[in-house]
CSV table of C-alpha atoms in Angstrom, one decimal:
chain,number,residue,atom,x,y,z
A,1,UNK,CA,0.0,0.0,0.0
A,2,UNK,CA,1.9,3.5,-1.1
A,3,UNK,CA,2.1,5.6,1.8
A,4,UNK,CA,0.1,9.1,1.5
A,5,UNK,CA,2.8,12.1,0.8
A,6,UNK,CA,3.0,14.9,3.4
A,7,UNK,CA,1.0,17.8,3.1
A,8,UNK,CA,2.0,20.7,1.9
A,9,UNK,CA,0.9,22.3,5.3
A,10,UNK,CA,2.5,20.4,7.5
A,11,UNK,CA,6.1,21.4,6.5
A,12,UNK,CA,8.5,24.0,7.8
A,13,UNK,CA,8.6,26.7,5.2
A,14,UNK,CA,9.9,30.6,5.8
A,15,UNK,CA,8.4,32.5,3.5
A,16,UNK,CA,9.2,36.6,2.5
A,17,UNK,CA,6.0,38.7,1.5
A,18,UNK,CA,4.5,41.9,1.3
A,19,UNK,CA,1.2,42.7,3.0
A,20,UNK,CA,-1.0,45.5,1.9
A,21,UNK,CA,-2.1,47.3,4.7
A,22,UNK,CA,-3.8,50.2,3.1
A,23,UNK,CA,-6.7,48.2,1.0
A,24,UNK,CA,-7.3,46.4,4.3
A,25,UNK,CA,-8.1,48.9,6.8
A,26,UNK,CA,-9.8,51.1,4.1
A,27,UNK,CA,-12.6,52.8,5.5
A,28,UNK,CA,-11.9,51.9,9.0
A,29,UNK,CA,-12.7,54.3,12.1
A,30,UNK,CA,-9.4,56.7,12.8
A,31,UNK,CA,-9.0,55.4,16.8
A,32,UNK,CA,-9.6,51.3,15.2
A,33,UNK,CA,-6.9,51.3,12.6
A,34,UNK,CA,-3.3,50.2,14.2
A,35,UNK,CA,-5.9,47.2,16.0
A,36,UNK,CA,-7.2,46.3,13.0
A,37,UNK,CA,-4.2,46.2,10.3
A,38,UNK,CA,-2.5,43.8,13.5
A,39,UNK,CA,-5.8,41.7,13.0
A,40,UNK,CA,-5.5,41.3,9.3
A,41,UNK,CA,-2.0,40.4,9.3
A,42,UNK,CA,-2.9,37.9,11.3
A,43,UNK,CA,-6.0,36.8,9.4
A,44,UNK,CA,-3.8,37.2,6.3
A,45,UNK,CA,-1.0,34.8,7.6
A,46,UNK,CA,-3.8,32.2,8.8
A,47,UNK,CA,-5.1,31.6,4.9
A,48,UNK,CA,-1.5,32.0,3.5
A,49,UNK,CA,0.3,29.4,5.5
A,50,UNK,CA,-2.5,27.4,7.1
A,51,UNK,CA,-2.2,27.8,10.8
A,52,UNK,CA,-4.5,29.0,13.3
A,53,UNK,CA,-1.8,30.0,15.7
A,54,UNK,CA,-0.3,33.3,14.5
A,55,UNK,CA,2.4,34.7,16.8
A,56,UNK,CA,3.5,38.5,15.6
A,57,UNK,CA,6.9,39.9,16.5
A,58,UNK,CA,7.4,43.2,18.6
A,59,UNK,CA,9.1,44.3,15.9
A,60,UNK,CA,6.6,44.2,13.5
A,61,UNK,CA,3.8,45.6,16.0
A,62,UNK,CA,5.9,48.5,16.8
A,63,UNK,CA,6.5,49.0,13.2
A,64,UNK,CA,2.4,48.9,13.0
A,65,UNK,CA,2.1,51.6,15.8
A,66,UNK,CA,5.2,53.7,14.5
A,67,UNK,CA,3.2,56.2,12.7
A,68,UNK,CA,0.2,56.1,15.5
A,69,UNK,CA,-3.3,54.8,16.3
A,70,UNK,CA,-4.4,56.5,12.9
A,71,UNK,CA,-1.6,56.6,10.4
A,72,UNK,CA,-1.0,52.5,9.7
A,73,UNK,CA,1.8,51.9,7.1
A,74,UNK,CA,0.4,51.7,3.7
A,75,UNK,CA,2.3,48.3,3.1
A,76,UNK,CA,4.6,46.0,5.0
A,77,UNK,CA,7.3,43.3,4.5
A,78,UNK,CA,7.3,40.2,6.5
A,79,UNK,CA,9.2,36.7,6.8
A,80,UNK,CA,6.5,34.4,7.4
A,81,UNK,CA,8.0,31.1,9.3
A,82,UNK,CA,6.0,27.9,10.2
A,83,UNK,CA,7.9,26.4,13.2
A,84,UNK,CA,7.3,22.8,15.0
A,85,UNK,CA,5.4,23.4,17.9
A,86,UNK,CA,7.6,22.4,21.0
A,87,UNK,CA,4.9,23.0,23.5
A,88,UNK,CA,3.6,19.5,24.3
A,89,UNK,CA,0.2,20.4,26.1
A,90,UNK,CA,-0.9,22.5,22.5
A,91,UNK,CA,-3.5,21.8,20.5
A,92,UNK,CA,-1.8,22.9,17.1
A,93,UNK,CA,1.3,21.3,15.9
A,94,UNK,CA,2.7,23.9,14.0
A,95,UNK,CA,2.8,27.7,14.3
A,96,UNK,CA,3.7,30.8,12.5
A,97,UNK,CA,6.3,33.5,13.2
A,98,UNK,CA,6.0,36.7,11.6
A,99,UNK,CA,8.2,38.7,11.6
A,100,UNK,CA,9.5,42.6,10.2
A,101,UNK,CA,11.6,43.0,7.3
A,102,UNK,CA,12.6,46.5,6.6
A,103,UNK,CA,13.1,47.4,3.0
A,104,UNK,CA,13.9,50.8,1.4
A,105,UNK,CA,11.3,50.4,-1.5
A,106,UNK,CA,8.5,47.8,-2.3
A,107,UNK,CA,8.8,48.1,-6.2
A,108,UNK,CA,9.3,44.9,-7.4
A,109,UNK,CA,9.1,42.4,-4.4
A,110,UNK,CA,7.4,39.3,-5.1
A,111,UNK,CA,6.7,36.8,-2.6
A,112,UNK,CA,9.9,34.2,-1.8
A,113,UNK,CA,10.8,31.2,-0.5
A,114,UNK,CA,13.6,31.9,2.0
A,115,UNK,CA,16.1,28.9,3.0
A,116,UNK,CA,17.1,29.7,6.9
C-alpha cells in the first residue's frame, strides 16, 4: 500500500511577502486602525500558510504603531515562518512567526521562498 505524501501544510517553510495594509483597513474608524491592520496580518497569515496559531513579532507591531493609532503603514514586508510546535500540552502542531523585514522600496518584491 503507497504511503500518502505529506502535506504541503505540515512542512516547515519561511516564506518573504508583502502585506498590503492600506486596502485592508480602508474605510476603517481613525482610533480602530493600528488594531485592526495587526488583525488582518494575522487573518492574512492564517489563509496564507495554514495555521490558526499566529504569533507576531514586537518588531513588526511596533513598526504597525510607529506612525500612531491613525496613520497604519500603507504596506509591510514580513518573513512568514511555520515552526514545529515544541509546547507539548498545545493543541496545534505547527505555528507561525512573523516577523519585520525593513526594506527601502516595495517596487518589485514578489513573494519568496527563503532557506534559513
Amino acid at each position: 500500500m503507497p504511503r500518502k505524501p505529506k502535506s504541503a501544510q505540515q512542512t516547515v517553510v519561511t516564506r518573504e511577502v508583502t502585506i498590503n495594509l492600506h486596502k485592508r483597513i480602508h474605510g476603517v474608524g481613525f482610533k480602530r486602525r493600528a488594531p485592526r491592520a495587526i488583525k488582518e496580518i494575522k487573518k492574512f497569515v492564517e489563509k496564507q500558510m495554514g495555521t490558526t496559531d499566529v504569533r507576531i513579532d514586537t518588531r513588526l507591531n511596533k513598526h504597525v504603531w510607529s506612525c500612531g493609532i491613525r496613520n497604519v503603514p500603507f504596506r509591510v514586508r514580513v518573513r512568514l515562518s511555520r515552526k514545529r510546535n515544541e509546547d507539548e500540552e498545545s493543541t496545534n502542531k505547527l505555528y507561525t512567526l512573523v516577523t519585520y523585514v525593513p526594506v527601502e522600496t516595495f517596487k518589485g518584491t514578489q513573494t519568496k521562498n527563503v532557506d534559513e
